[in-house]
Structures are given as structure tokens and as C-alpha cells.
PDB file of C-alpha atoms and ligand atoms in Angstrom:
ATOM      1  CA  UNK A 195      27.161  20.729 103.895  1.00 45.00           C
ATOM      2  CA  UNK A 196      30.634  18.804 103.759  1.00 67.00           C
ATOM      3  CA  UNK A 197      30.250  15.130 102.395  1.00 88.00           C
ATOM      4  CA  UNK A 198      28.713  12.395 104.737  1.00 96.00           C
ATOM      5  CA  UNK A 199      31.303  10.445 105.301  1.00 98.00           C
ATOM      6  CA  UNK A 200      30.352   6.486 105.172  1.00 98.00           C
ATOM      7  CA  UNK A 201      31.693   3.269 106.922  1.00 98.00           C
ATOM      8  CA  UNK A 202      30.797  -0.134 104.331  1.00 99.00           C
ATOM      9  CA  UNK A 203      32.213  -3.400 106.330  1.00 99.00           C
ATOM     10  CA  UNK A 204      32.319  -6.205 104.094  1.00 98.00           C
ATOM     11  CA  UNK A 205      32.900  -4.016 101.304  1.00 99.00           C
ATOM     12  CA  UNK A 206      34.763  -6.078  99.142  1.00 98.00           C
ATOM     13  CA  UNK A 207      32.693  -7.402  97.125  1.00 98.00           C
ATOM     14  CA  UNK A 208      28.757  -8.298  96.221  1.00 98.00           C
ATOM     15  CA  UNK A 209      26.450  -5.965  98.274  1.00 99.00           C
ATOM     16  CA  UNK A 210      28.755  -4.252 100.245  1.00 99.00           C
ATOM     17  CA  UNK A 211      31.166  -3.510  97.508  1.00 99.00           C
ATOM     18  CA  UNK A 212      27.579  -2.419  95.214  1.00 99.00           C
ATOM     19  CA  UNK A 213      26.805  -0.199  98.619  1.00 99.00           C
ATOM     20  CA  UNK A 214      30.183   1.284  98.554  1.00 98.00           C
ATOM     21  CA  UNK A 215      29.634   2.683  94.841  1.00 98.00           C
ATOM     22  CA  UNK A 216      26.494   3.732  95.053  1.00 98.00           C
ATOM     23  CA  UNK A 217      27.255   6.050  98.176  1.00 98.00           C
ATOM     24  CA  UNK A 218      30.342   7.501  96.633  1.00 98.00           C
ATOM     25  CA  UNK A 219      28.699   8.194  93.371  1.00 97.00           C
ATOM     26  CA  UNK A 220      25.704  10.243  95.332  1.00 95.00           C
ATOM     27  CA  UNK A 221      28.533  12.337  96.934  1.00 96.00           C
ATOM     28  CA  UNK A 222      29.700  10.262 100.416  1.00 97.00           C
ATOM     29  CA  UNK A 223      33.465   9.806 101.426  1.00 97.00           C
ATOM     30  CA  UNK A 224      33.544   5.965 101.904  1.00 98.00           C
ATOM     31  CA  UNK A 225      35.508   3.385 103.819  1.00 98.00           C
ATOM     32  CA  UNK A 226      35.313   0.199 102.535  1.00 98.00           C
ATOM     33  CA  UNK A 227      36.499  -2.110 105.010  1.00 98.00           C
ATOM     34  CA  UNK A 228      36.987  -6.493 104.418  1.00 98.00           C
ATOM     35  CA  UNK A 229      38.660  -9.226 106.156  1.00 98.00           C
ATOM     36  CA  UNK A 230      40.053  -9.849 102.350  1.00 98.00           C
ATOM     37  CA  UNK A 231      41.171 -13.373 102.932  1.00 98.00           C
ATOM     38  CA  UNK A 232      39.510 -16.510 103.606  1.00 98.00           C
ATOM     39  CA  UNK A 233      38.246 -17.638 107.114  1.00 98.00           C
ATOM     40  CA  UNK A 234      39.695 -21.346 107.411  1.00 97.00           C
ATOM     41  CA  UNK A 235      36.303 -22.568 109.778  1.00 98.00           C
ATOM     42  CA  UNK A 236      34.399 -22.039 105.871  1.00 98.00           C
ATOM     43  CA  UNK A 237      34.777 -24.283 103.266  1.00 96.00           C
ATOM     44  CA  UNK A 238      34.361 -21.186 100.521  1.00 98.00           C
ATOM     45  CA  UNK A 239      36.161 -17.861  99.444  1.00 98.00           C
ATOM     46  CA  UNK A 240      35.824 -14.697 101.140  1.00 98.00           C
ATOM     47  CA  UNK A 241      37.137 -11.817  99.213  1.00 98.00           C
ATOM     48  CA  UNK A 242      40.655 -11.353  98.359  1.00 98.00           C
ATOM     49  CA  UNK A 243      42.521  -8.916  98.065  1.00 98.00           C
ATOM     50  CA  UNK A 244      42.441  -7.968  94.440  1.00 98.00           C
ATOM     51  CA  UNK A 245      38.282  -8.334  94.958  1.00 98.00           C
ATOM     52  CA  UNK A 246      39.234  -5.336  97.336  1.00 98.00           C
ATOM     53  CA  UNK A 247      41.124  -3.394  95.451  1.00 98.00           C
ATOM     54  CA  UNK A 248      38.666  -4.032  92.711  1.00 98.00           C
ATOM     55  CA  UNK A 249      36.136  -2.426  94.836  1.00 98.00           C
ATOM     56  CA  UNK A 250      38.216   0.757  96.001  1.00 98.00           C
ATOM     57  CA  UNK A 251      38.569   1.398  92.261  1.00 98.00           C
ATOM     58  CA  UNK A 252      35.541   0.546  91.348  1.00 98.00           C
ATOM     59  CA  UNK A 253      33.960   3.478  94.284  1.00 98.00           C
ATOM     60  CA  UNK A 254      36.782   5.829  93.817  1.00 97.00           C
ATOM     61  CA  UNK A 255      35.608   6.183  90.018  1.00 97.00           C
ATOM     62  CA  UNK A 256      31.636   6.249  91.158  1.00 97.00           C
ATOM     63  CA  UNK A 257      33.128   9.281  93.878  1.00 96.00           C
ATOM     64  CA  UNK A 258      35.179  11.286  90.102  1.00 95.00           C
ATOM     65  CA  UNK A 259      32.146  10.462  88.970  1.00 94.00           C
ATOM     66  CA  UNK A 260      30.266  12.489  91.753  1.00 91.00           C
ATOM     67  CA  UNK A 261      32.128  15.393  90.464  1.00 80.00           C
ATOM     68  CA  UNK A 262      30.381  18.700  92.156  1.00 45.00           C
ATOM     69  CA  UNK A 263      31.535  17.677  95.731  1.00 49.00           C
ATOM     70  CA  UNK A 264      35.034  17.335  94.512  1.00 47.00           C
ATOM     71  CA  UNK A 265      37.536  14.854  95.814  1.00 48.00           C
ATOM     72  CA  UNK A 266      38.451  16.652  98.574  1.00 46.00           C
ATOM     73  CA  UNK A 267      42.618  15.497  98.666  1.00 50.00           C
ATOM     74  CA  UNK A 268      42.879  19.314  97.432  1.00 45.00           C
ATOM     75  CA  UNK A 269      44.818  18.561  94.185  1.00 54.00           C
ATOM     76  CA  UNK A 270      42.064  19.594  91.969  1.00 51.00           C
ATOM     77  CA  UNK A 271      42.150  16.391  89.956  1.00 62.00           C
ATOM     78  CA  UNK A 272      38.733  14.884  90.733  1.00 61.00           C
ATOM     79  CA  UNK A 273      39.752  11.164  90.709  1.00 66.00           C
ATOM     80  CA  UNK A 274      38.098  10.338  93.998  1.00 69.00           C
ATOM     81  CA  UNK A 275      41.005   9.098  95.252  1.00 76.00           C
ATOM     82  CA  UNK A 276      41.083  10.418  98.810  1.00 84.00           C
ATOM     83  CA  UNK A 277      37.482  10.469  99.370  1.00 94.00           C
ATOM     84  CA  UNK A 278      37.620   6.675  98.896  1.00 97.00           C
ATOM     85  CA  UNK A 279      39.596   4.550 101.102  1.00 97.00           C
ATOM     86  CA  UNK A 280      39.764   1.008 101.557  1.00 98.00           C
ATOM     87  CA  UNK A 281      41.093  -0.958 104.584  1.00 98.00           C
ATOM     88  CA  UNK A 282      41.929  -4.594 105.976  1.00 98.00           C
ATOM     89  CA  UNK A 283      40.385  -5.915 108.836  1.00 98.00           C
ATOM     90  CA  UNK A 284      38.315  -8.430 110.465  1.00 98.00           C
ATOM     91  CA  UNK A 285      35.117  -7.414 112.310  1.00 98.00           C
ATOM     92  CA  UNK A 286      34.930 -10.081 114.768  1.00 98.00           C
ATOM     93  CA  UNK A 287      38.147  -8.824 116.207  1.00 98.00           C
ATOM     94  CA  UNK A 288      37.123  -5.808 118.383  1.00 98.00           C
ATOM     95  CA  UNK A 289      41.041  -4.389 117.870  1.00 98.00           C
ATOM     96  CA  UNK A 290      40.786  -4.431 114.463  1.00 98.00           C
ATOM     97  CA  UNK A 291      37.415  -2.756 113.865  1.00 98.00           C
ATOM     98  CA  UNK A 292      38.380  -0.234 116.236  1.00 98.00           C
ATOM     99  CA  UNK A 293      41.266   0.788 114.711  1.00 98.00           C
ATOM    100  CA  UNK A 294      39.331   1.110 111.398  1.00 98.00           C
ATOM    101  CA  UNK A 295      36.771   3.060 112.865  1.00 98.00           C
ATOM    102  CA  UNK A 296      39.069   5.704 114.009  1.00 98.00           C
ATOM    103  CA  UNK A 297      41.312   5.544 110.447  1.00 98.00           C
ATOM    104  CA  UNK A 298      37.963   6.427 109.127  1.00 98.00           C
ATOM    105  CA  UNK A 299      37.243   9.191 111.738  1.00 97.00           C
ATOM    106  CA  UNK A 300      40.568  10.822 111.578  1.00 97.00           C
ATOM    107  CA  UNK A 301      40.770  10.371 107.891  1.00 96.00           C
ATOM    108  CA  UNK A 302      37.482  12.304 107.111  1.00 97.00           C
ATOM    109  CA  UNK A 303      36.598  14.572 110.397  1.00 97.00           C
ATOM    110  CA  UNK A 304      33.752  12.022 111.721  1.00 98.00           C
ATOM    111  CA  UNK A 305      31.294   8.934 110.888  1.00 98.00           C
ATOM    112  CA  UNK A 306      27.536   9.429 109.802  1.00 98.00           C
ATOM    113  CA  UNK A 307      26.860   5.943 108.682  1.00 98.00           C
ATOM    114  CA  UNK A 308      28.082   2.605 109.373  1.00 99.00           C
ATOM    115  CA  UNK A 309      26.736   0.088 107.697  1.00 99.00           C
ATOM    116  CA  UNK A 310      27.681  -4.032 108.242  1.00 99.00           C
ATOM    117  CA  UNK A 311      27.548  -5.881 105.614  1.00 98.00           C
ATOM    118  CA  UNK A 312      30.169  -8.623 106.080  1.00 98.00           C
ATOM    119  CA  UNK A 313      28.638 -11.400 106.128  1.00 98.00           C
ATOM    120  CA  UNK A 314      28.832 -15.612 106.096  1.00 98.00           C
ATOM    121  CA  UNK A 315      27.289 -18.558 105.410  1.00 98.00           C
ATOM    122  CA  UNK A 316      27.366 -22.374 106.972  1.00 98.00           C
ATOM    123  CA  UNK A 317      25.137 -25.194 107.305  1.00 97.00           C
ATOM    124  CA  UNK A 318      23.760 -28.046 104.974  1.00 97.00           C
ATOM    125  CA  UNK A 319      22.670 -30.431 107.171  1.00 98.00           C
ATOM    126  CA  UNK A 320      20.854 -29.941 110.234  1.00 98.00           C
ATOM    127  CA  UNK A 321      21.888 -27.595 113.655  1.00 98.00           C
ATOM    128  CA  UNK A 322      22.857 -30.955 115.714  1.00 98.00           C
ATOM    129  CA  UNK A 323      25.209 -32.297 112.846  1.00 98.00           C
ATOM    130  CA  UNK A 324      26.894 -28.565 112.029  1.00 98.00           C
ATOM    131  CA  UNK A 325      30.530 -28.758 113.289  1.00 98.00           C
ATOM    132  CA  UNK A 326      31.206 -26.222 115.763  1.00 98.00           C
ATOM    133  CA  UNK A 327      33.879 -24.136 113.898  1.00 98.00           C
ATOM    134  CA  UNK A 328      31.110 -23.564 111.554  1.00 98.00           C
ATOM    135  CA  UNK A 329      28.920 -23.008 113.789  1.00 98.00           C
ATOM    136  CA  UNK A 330      31.302 -20.370 115.693  1.00 98.00           C
ATOM    137  CA  UNK A 331      31.859 -18.415 112.288  1.00 98.00           C
ATOM    138  CA  UNK A 332      27.931 -18.118 111.689  1.00 98.00           C
ATOM    139  CA  UNK A 333      27.382 -16.711 115.070  1.00 98.00           C
ATOM    140  CA  UNK A 334      30.528 -15.077 115.243  1.00 98.00           C
ATOM    141  CA  UNK A 335      30.769 -12.714 111.829  1.00 98.00           C
ATOM    142  CA  UNK A 336      26.733 -12.966 111.339  1.00 98.00           C
ATOM    143  CA  UNK A 337      25.529 -11.337 115.159  1.00 98.00           C
ATOM    144  CA  UNK A 338      28.404 -10.927 117.232  1.00 98.00           C
ATOM    145  CA  UNK A 339      30.561  -8.713 114.924  1.00 98.00           C
ATOM    146  CA  UNK A 340      27.207  -6.658 114.395  1.00 99.00           C
ATOM    147  CA  UNK A 341      26.623  -6.640 118.128  1.00 98.00           C
ATOM    148  CA  UNK A 342      30.447  -5.253 118.335  1.00 98.00           C
ATOM    149  CA  UNK A 343      30.469  -2.891 115.134  1.00 98.00           C
ATOM    150  CA  UNK A 344      26.902  -1.095 117.609  1.00 98.00           C
ATOM    151  CA  UNK A 345      29.206  -1.149 120.467  1.00 98.00           C
ATOM    152  CA  UNK A 346      32.173   0.607 118.618  1.00 98.00           C
ATOM    153  CA  UNK A 347      30.451   2.421 116.153  1.00 98.00           C
ATOM    154  CA  UNK A 348      27.435   4.083 117.828  1.00 98.00           C
ATOM    155  CA  UNK A 349      30.208   6.346 119.740  1.00 98.00           C
ATOM    156  CA  UNK A 350      31.595   7.629 116.848  1.00 98.00           C
ATOM    157  CA  UNK A 351      28.409   8.784 115.428  1.00 98.00           C
ATOM    158  CA  UNK A 352      27.400   9.820 118.252  1.00 98.00           C
ATOM    159  CA  UNK A 353      30.417  12.532 118.493  1.00 98.00           C
ATOM    160  CA  UNK A 354      28.889  14.382 115.450  1.00 98.00           C
ATOM    161  CA  UNK A 355      27.208  17.682 117.214  1.00 97.00           C
ATOM    162  CA  UNK A 356      23.858  17.581 117.273  1.00 97.00           C
ATOM    163  CA  UNK A 357      21.363  18.039 114.877  1.00 96.00           C
ATOM    164  CA  UNK A 358      22.690  14.667 113.798  1.00 97.00           C
ATOM    165  CA  UNK A 359      21.386  12.626 111.006  1.00 97.00           C
ATOM    166  CA  UNK A 360      23.657   9.299 111.887  1.00 98.00           C
ATOM    167  CA  UNK A 361      22.671   6.059 110.383  1.00 98.00           C
ATOM    168  CA  UNK A 362      23.415   2.558 111.759  1.00 99.00           C
ATOM    169  CA  UNK A 363      22.225  -0.359 109.346  1.00 99.00           C
ATOM    170  CA  UNK A 364      22.954  -3.908 109.181  1.00 99.00           C
ATOM    171  CA  UNK A 365      22.380  -6.307 106.566  1.00 99.00           C
ATOM    172  CA  UNK A 366      20.390  -8.898 108.077  1.00 98.00           C
ATOM    173  CA  UNK A 367      18.328 -11.530 105.283  1.00 98.00           C
ATOM    174  CA  UNK A 368      14.699 -13.367 104.994  1.00 98.00           C
ATOM    175  CA  UNK A 369      16.520 -16.130 106.913  1.00 98.00           C
ATOM    176  CA  UNK A 370      15.497 -13.750 109.722  1.00 98.00           C
ATOM    177  CA  UNK A 371      11.812 -14.053 109.044  1.00 97.00           C
ATOM    178  CA  UNK A 372      11.684 -17.798 107.689  1.00 97.00           C
ATOM    179  CA  UNK A 373      12.644 -20.965 109.258  1.00 96.00           C
ATOM    180  CA  UNK A 374      15.016 -22.257 106.620  1.00 96.00           C
ATOM    181  CA  UNK A 375      15.920 -25.577 106.575  1.00 96.00           C
ATOM    182  CA  UNK A 376      19.582 -26.706 107.207  1.00 97.00           C
ATOM    183  CA  UNK A 377      20.706 -23.191 107.968  1.00 98.00           C
ATOM    184  CA  UNK A 378      19.492 -22.814 111.567  1.00 98.00           C
ATOM    185  CA  UNK A 379      22.512 -20.937 112.816  1.00 98.00           C
ATOM    186  CA  UNK A 380      22.358 -18.714 110.062  1.00 98.00           C
ATOM    187  CA  UNK A 381      18.667 -17.903 110.672  1.00 98.00           C
ATOM    188  CA  UNK A 382      19.185 -17.667 114.643  1.00 98.00           C
ATOM    189  CA  UNK A 383      22.239 -15.210 114.104  1.00 98.00           C
ATOM    190  CA  UNK A 384      20.327 -13.109 111.449  1.00 98.00           C
ATOM    191  CA  UNK A 385      16.857 -12.914 113.777  1.00 98.00           C
ATOM    192  CA  UNK A 386      19.207 -11.454 116.547  1.00 98.00           C
ATOM    193  CA  UNK A 387      20.425  -8.562 114.322  1.00 99.00           C
ATOM    194  CA  UNK A 388      17.006  -7.657 113.530  1.00 98.00           C
ATOM    195  CA  UNK A 389      16.367  -7.481 117.321  1.00 98.00           C
ATOM    196  CA  UNK A 390      19.182  -6.338 118.198  1.00 98.00           C
ATOM    197  CA  UNK A 391      18.254  -3.067 115.637  1.00 98.00           C
ATOM    198  CA  UNK A 392      15.040  -2.711 116.824  1.00 98.00           C
ATOM    199  CA  UNK A 393      16.422  -2.240 119.866  1.00 98.00           C
ATOM    200  CA  UNK A 394      19.535   0.042 119.043  1.00 99.00           C
ATOM    201  CA  UNK A 395      16.546   2.289 117.605  1.00 98.00           C
ATOM    202  CA  UNK A 396      14.806   2.418 120.781  1.00 98.00           C
ATOM    203  CA  UNK A 397      17.585   3.369 122.989  1.00 98.00           C
ATOM    204  CA  UNK A 398      19.075   5.392 120.142  1.00 98.00           C
ATOM    205  CA  UNK A 399      15.865   7.948 120.757  1.00 98.00           C
ATOM    206  CA  UNK A 400      16.123  11.297 120.503  1.00 98.00           C
ATOM    207  CA  UNK A 401      20.026  11.329 119.125  1.00 98.00           C
ATOM    208  CA  UNK A 402      19.237  12.009 115.218  1.00 98.00           C
ATOM    209  CA  UNK A 403      20.876   8.585 114.749  1.00 98.00           C
ATOM    210  CA  UNK A 404      18.272   5.595 113.377  1.00 98.00           C
ATOM    211  CA  UNK A 405      19.155   2.078 113.231  1.00 99.00           C
ATOM    212  CA  UNK A 406      17.833  -0.187 110.774  1.00 99.00           C
ATOM    213  CA  UNK A 407      17.846  -3.586 108.954  1.00 99.00           C
ATOM    214  CA  UNK A 408      17.923  -4.611 105.230  1.00 99.00           C
ATOM    215  CA  UNK A 409      16.695  -8.015 104.633  1.00 98.00           C
ATOM    216  CA  UNK A 410      17.726  -9.410 100.837  1.00 98.00           C
ATOM    217  CA  UNK A 411      16.151 -12.469  99.614  1.00 98.00           C
ATOM    218  CA  UNK A 412      18.623 -14.178  97.136  1.00 98.00           C
ATOM    219  CA  UNK A 413      20.867 -11.718  96.025  1.00 98.00           C
ATOM    220  CA  UNK A 414      23.360 -12.881  92.942  1.00 98.00           C
ATOM    221  CA  UNK A 415      26.709 -13.234  95.300  1.00 98.00           C
ATOM    222  CA  UNK A 416      29.102 -15.519  96.174  1.00 98.00           C
ATOM    223  CA  UNK A 417      26.795 -16.151  99.158  1.00 98.00           C
ATOM    224  CA  UNK A 418      24.225 -17.653  97.185  1.00 98.00           C
ATOM    225  CA  UNK A 419      26.379 -19.950  95.320  1.00 98.00           C
ATOM    226  CA  UNK A 420      27.218 -21.130  98.567  1.00 98.00           C
ATOM    227  CA  UNK A 421      24.295 -21.691  99.573  1.00 98.00           C
ATOM    228  CA  UNK A 422      23.297 -23.445  95.968  1.00 98.00           C
ATOM    229  CA  UNK A 423      26.073 -25.969  97.138  1.00 97.00           C
ATOM    230  CA  UNK A 424      24.812 -26.505 100.425  1.00 97.00           C
ATOM    231  CA  UNK A 425      21.267 -27.639  99.074  1.00 97.00           C
ATOM    232  CA  UNK A 426      22.730 -29.453  96.326  1.00 96.00           C
ATOM    233  CA  UNK A 427      21.748 -27.314  93.511  1.00 97.00           C
ATOM    234  CA  UNK A 428      23.565 -26.824  90.275  1.00 95.00           C
ATOM    235  CA  UNK A 429      23.766 -23.247  90.762  1.00 96.00           C
ATOM    236  CA  UNK A 430      22.730 -19.996  92.480  1.00 97.00           C
ATOM    237  CA  UNK A 431      20.196 -19.454  89.280  1.00 97.00           C
ATOM    238  CA  UNK A 432      18.008 -22.147  91.178  1.00 97.00           C
ATOM    239  CA  UNK A 433      16.874 -20.011  94.060  1.00 97.00           C
ATOM    240  CA  UNK A 434      15.550 -17.558  91.354  1.00 98.00           C
ATOM    241  CA  UNK A 435      11.767 -19.888  91.135  1.00 96.00           C
ATOM    242  CA  UNK A 436      11.270 -19.533  94.883  1.00 96.00           C
ATOM    243  CA  UNK A 437      10.732 -15.295  94.481  1.00 97.00           C
ATOM    244  CA  UNK A 438       7.634 -13.728  93.219  1.00 98.00           C
ATOM    245  CA  UNK A 439       9.989 -11.599  90.669  1.00 98.00           C
ATOM    246  CA  UNK A 440      11.074 -15.092  89.313  1.00 98.00           C
ATOM    247  CA  UNK A 441      14.697 -13.568  89.337  1.00 98.00           C
ATOM    248  CA  UNK A 442      17.950 -12.927  91.822  1.00 98.00           C
ATOM    249  CA  UNK A 443      17.907 -10.070  92.635  1.00 98.00           C
ATOM    250  CA  UNK A 444      20.695  -7.634  92.139  1.00 98.00           C
ATOM    251  CA  UNK A 445      23.215  -6.483  94.798  1.00 98.00           C
ATOM    252  CA  UNK A 446      22.885  -3.021  93.454  1.00 98.00           C
ATOM    253  CA  UNK A 447      19.376  -3.324  93.946  1.00 98.00           C
ATOM    254  CA  UNK A 448      20.529  -4.130  97.914  1.00 99.00           C
ATOM    255  CA  UNK A 449      22.674  -1.076  97.396  1.00 98.00           C
ATOM    256  CA  UNK A 450      19.761   1.471  96.603  1.00 98.00           C
ATOM    257  CA  UNK A 451      17.815   0.559  99.601  1.00 98.00           C
ATOM    258  CA  UNK A 452      21.212   1.004 102.041  1.00 98.00           C
ATOM    259  CA  UNK A 453      21.915   3.989 100.167  1.00 98.00           C
ATOM    260  CA  UNK A 454      18.503   5.902 100.892  1.00 98.00           C
ATOM    261  CA  UNK A 455      18.467   4.736 104.432  1.00 98.00           C
ATOM    262  CA  UNK A 456      22.712   5.836 104.812  1.00 98.00           C
ATOM    263  CA  UNK A 457      21.160   9.133 103.593  1.00 97.00           C
ATOM    264  CA  UNK A 458      20.001  12.178 105.058  1.00 96.00           C
ATOM    265  CA  UNK A 459      16.481  11.839 104.248  1.00 96.00           C
ATOM    266  CA  UNK A 460      15.586   8.473 105.820  1.00 98.00           C
ATOM    267  CA  UNK A 461      15.105  10.370 109.168  1.00 98.00           C
ATOM    268  CA  UNK A 462      12.155   9.014 110.159  1.00 98.00           C
ATOM    269  CA  UNK A 463      12.773   5.568 109.211  1.00 98.00           C
ATOM    270  CA  UNK A 464      13.783   3.734 112.585  1.00 98.00           C
ATOM    271  CA  UNK A 465      13.806   0.290 113.961  1.00 98.00           C
ATOM    272  CA  UNK A 466      12.829  -1.370 111.029  1.00 98.00           C
ATOM    273  CA  UNK A 467      13.525  -4.333 108.590  1.00 98.00           C
ATOM    274  CA  UNK A 468      13.213  -3.586 104.884  1.00 98.00           C
ATOM    275  CA  UNK A 469      13.051  -6.726 102.418  1.00 98.00           C
ATOM    276  CA  UNK A 470      14.320  -6.156  99.245  1.00 98.00           C
ATOM    277  CA  UNK A 471      13.092  -9.777  98.437  1.00 98.00           C
ATOM    278  CA  UNK A 472      11.295 -10.174  95.774  1.00 97.00           C
ATOM    279  CA  UNK A 473       8.733 -11.041  97.976  1.00 97.00           C
ATOM    280  CA  UNK A 474      10.690 -14.415  99.112  1.00 97.00           C
ATOM    281  CA  UNK A 475       9.298 -13.483 102.721  1.00 95.00           C
ATOM    282  CA  UNK A 476       5.292 -13.168 101.476  1.00 93.00           C
TER     283      UNK A 476
HETATM  284  N1  LIG B1307      23.573 -13.032  98.611  1.00 64.27           N
HETATM  285  C1  LIG B1307      22.261 -12.795  99.252  1.00 64.27           C
HETATM  286  O1  LIG B1307      21.878 -14.001  98.645  1.00 64.27           O
HETATM  287  C2  LIG B1307      21.874 -12.684 100.491  1.00 64.27           C
HETATM  288  C3  LIG B1307      20.267 -12.716 101.227  1.00 64.27           C
HETATM  289  C4  LIG B1307      20.249 -12.802 102.433  1.00 64.27           C
HETATM  290  C5  LIG B1307      21.384 -11.853 102.974  1.00 64.27           C
HETATM  291  N2  LIG B1307      22.274 -11.880 102.703  1.00 64.27           N
HETATM  292  C6  LIG B1307      23.311 -10.888 103.378  1.00 64.27           C
HETATM  293  O2  LIG B1307      24.009  -9.894 102.733  1.00 64.27           O
HETATM  294  C7  LIG B1307      25.351  -9.722 103.323  1.00 64.27           C
HETATM  295  C8  LIG B1307      26.763  -9.382 102.185  1.00 64.27           C
HETATM  296  O3  LIG B1307      26.719 -10.944 101.596  1.00 64.27           O
HETATM  297  P1  LIG B1307      27.127 -10.646 100.047  1.00 64.27           P
HETATM  298  O4  LIG B1307      25.482 -11.383  99.353  1.00 64.27           O
HETATM  299  O5  LIG B1307      27.056  -9.800  99.201  1.00 64.27           O
HETATM  300  O6  LIG B1307      28.001 -12.295 100.062  1.00 64.27           O
HETATM  301  P2  LIG B1307      29.260 -11.974  99.913  1.00 64.27           P
HETATM  302  O7  LIG B1307      30.145 -12.951  99.903  1.00 64.27           O
HETATM  303  O8  LIG B1307      29.768 -11.357  98.187  1.00 64.27           O
HETATM  304  O9  LIG B1307      30.166 -10.858 100.551  1.00 64.27           O
HETATM  305  C9  LIG B1307      30.250 -10.908 102.095  1.00 64.27           C
HETATM  306  C10 LIG B1307      31.589 -10.267 102.443  1.00 64.27           C
HETATM  307  O10 LIG B1307      31.981 -10.080 103.578  1.00 64.27           O
HETATM  308  C11 LIG B1307      33.370 -10.017 103.497  1.00 64.27           C
HETATM  309  N3  LIG B1307      33.512 -10.914 105.095  1.00 64.27           N
HETATM  310  C12 LIG B1307      33.432 -12.169 105.561  1.00 64.27           C
HETATM  311  N4  LIG B1307      34.071 -12.378 107.096  1.00 64.27           N
HETATM  312  C13 LIG B1307      34.409 -11.000 107.150  1.00 64.27           C
HETATM  313  C14 LIG B1307      34.892 -10.710 108.663  1.00 64.27           C
HETATM  314  N5  LIG B1307      35.075 -11.608 109.651  1.00 64.27           N
HETATM  315  N6  LIG B1307      35.253  -9.414 108.574  1.00 64.27           N
HETATM  316  C15 LIG B1307      35.574  -8.655 107.718  1.00 64.27           C
HETATM  317  N7  LIG B1307      34.838  -9.071 105.878  1.00 64.27           N
HETATM  318  C16 LIG B1307      34.249 -10.361 106.068  1.00 64.27           C
HETATM  319  C17 LIG B1307      34.072 -11.340 102.907  1.00 64.27           C
HETATM  320  O11 LIG B1307      35.111 -10.846 103.227  1.00 64.27           O
HETATM  321  C18 LIG B1307      32.811 -10.491 101.667  1.00 64.27           C
HETATM  322  O12 LIG B1307      33.590  -9.494 100.958  1.00 64.27           O
HETATM  323  C19 LIG B1307      25.337 -10.941 104.351  1.00 64.27           C
HETATM  324  O13 LIG B1307      25.443 -10.463 105.542  1.00 64.27           O
HETATM  325  C20 LIG B1307      24.634 -11.688 103.644  1.00 64.27           C
HETATM  326  O14 LIG B1307      24.312 -12.590 104.743  1.00 64.27           O
HETATM  327  C21 LIG B1307      23.098 -12.165 101.431  1.00 64.27           C
END
């Protein structure tokens, strides 16, 4: 069987980069997509171009280590180069996202899994005091871009001939199920993603394509560092105590669950939200 093709949106660092690496290690061809540049509406940095290059290099090393599937570039050097590509695209821009998906399909002959990890955070004040530009950034990236990714990406998953094992996975958050003060817009967007994905699962009935969300708790990435700043905490480590596991979650631990859902063995799981939250939501 030829390798599965997975597209990871927001793969420049953090959970997305860990997911890309994990998928390549188990033999998928992987397309990493990230805006790789800052969003002027937000007061913290997004992944940079060098972050995206680093994530691509790590994913290529993982593809090379996967070995058995070969690296597919026909030159037999096993370096993983053409099983893994990175593209710059802003997921809130439908034309850019569409072009990235077209490139993935053309390059690898189709798409089997789309994982939306791109996300931003803003808040730190009650909703009614939140600057409009920050509100728009949260709703556009955390909710509208997931809707766009589904509208543009699911037709690509459907273009695979039946019987399919297509997968649409969006990263939501514990914020989807808990009312976190000073993060109301983020909570609204993430709850929207869970609702959206549940409905997609019903719409995808009988297609062989599943739709799921993964909801991390406090995970050691740049978003959590920004959350600590929003709450005036000394560092992200302060969030560890609120989780029953009494530590932060590693991005690789979230990636492991996403990778299972993105694989061929998860066909009986659809419309579900999967907490990887160290018990934060209980
Ligand atoms: N870290 C946590 O504690 C935590 C908890 C719950 C949910 N999440 C969610 O996990 C997902 C991944 O976040 P992370 O923790 O790895 O943080 P992160 O900031 O390290 O990663 C987010 C990535 O998304 C990219 N991105 C942002 N806007 C984009 C856009 N418009 N187009 C393309 N790429 C864009 C960034 O450049 C970055 O590479 C997010 O959806 C986040 O909301 C994180």
C-alpha cells in the first residue's frame, strides 16, 4: 500500500511540528503548512521561517528514519526529502490555503488526513474590553480557518477513491468545555470547533472519512507562554499545578493521539472530542 499523505496546518512549531514529525516517523508523506510570520494584531510571535525550516528538517529526518517506505524521490538516498515539504500559507486566507492543498495533492497524488493545529490566543481582559483586532484574530484563526480548512480540504479527502480512510482532525482545547475567564473569545472559538467537527462527522456518514477534535490541556508551547503573560503569571510552568498529572503536557503527547486518529486504524472513531489534558477538564 502506498504511504498515506497528511497535511498539517500550523506545523511551524509546537503541537503541529511534533505532529508532522510523528506522522513522518510512521511513514506518512507530510506537508507542513504555516504562516511563518507574525500577525500584527497579536502581541506575541508566531513561528518564524527558520522555525518552519527546522520543523521541516526534523520531519525529514523522521521520514528518513522510517526507512522502509523509502523516501520516494527516486534517488534512493533515503534522506526523506521529497516525502516531506513545507509551505508558507496563512490559513485565514482561503486562496493561500487552497493553493497549499492543491500543491499537496499534486505532489503526492492525493490527501488522506488534514490536521488543523494552527491557533492563536488573546485575551487577558473581559470580553467587553478586548480590542476588536485581537478578537478578530482569535475568531478568524481559531474558528473561521477551521471552517475554511474543512470546506476546502474535505473535497480533497473525498477525491480519494472508495473505500477511503480519510481523516479531518482539528485541535480544540479544554477551553471548549470550561469557561476560562479572560479567554472568552478563545473559549467561543474552540467550542465552535468541537461543534463544527461533530456536525462534519454526521455529514461525512458513509464516506469512510472521519472528523474528530483533540483537546489539549496546558501544553508546553508558545501559546501557553503567552497565556501565562495574559494571566500575569511568572511562567507557563505555573499552569502545571492545575492539572491532576501535576506537570505540563509535552507537544509529543498530543501528537501521539493526533497521529493515531490520523491513521488507518481509527476508522470507528468519529464526531468525538479527545481530551489530552492531564485531567484538566475533570
Ligand atoms: N499549548 C497549549 O496549552 C494548548 C492548549 C489547548 C489547545 N491548544 C491549541 O493547540 C494548537 C497548537 O498550538 P501550540 O500550543 O502548538 O502553539 P504554537 O503557538 O506553538 O503553535 C501555533 C502555530 O500556528 C501557527 N499559526 C498561527 N496563525 C496561523 C495562521 N493564520 N496561518 C498559519 N499558521 C498559523 C503559528 O505560526 C504556530 O506555528 C492551537 O490550536 C492551540 O489553540 C494549545
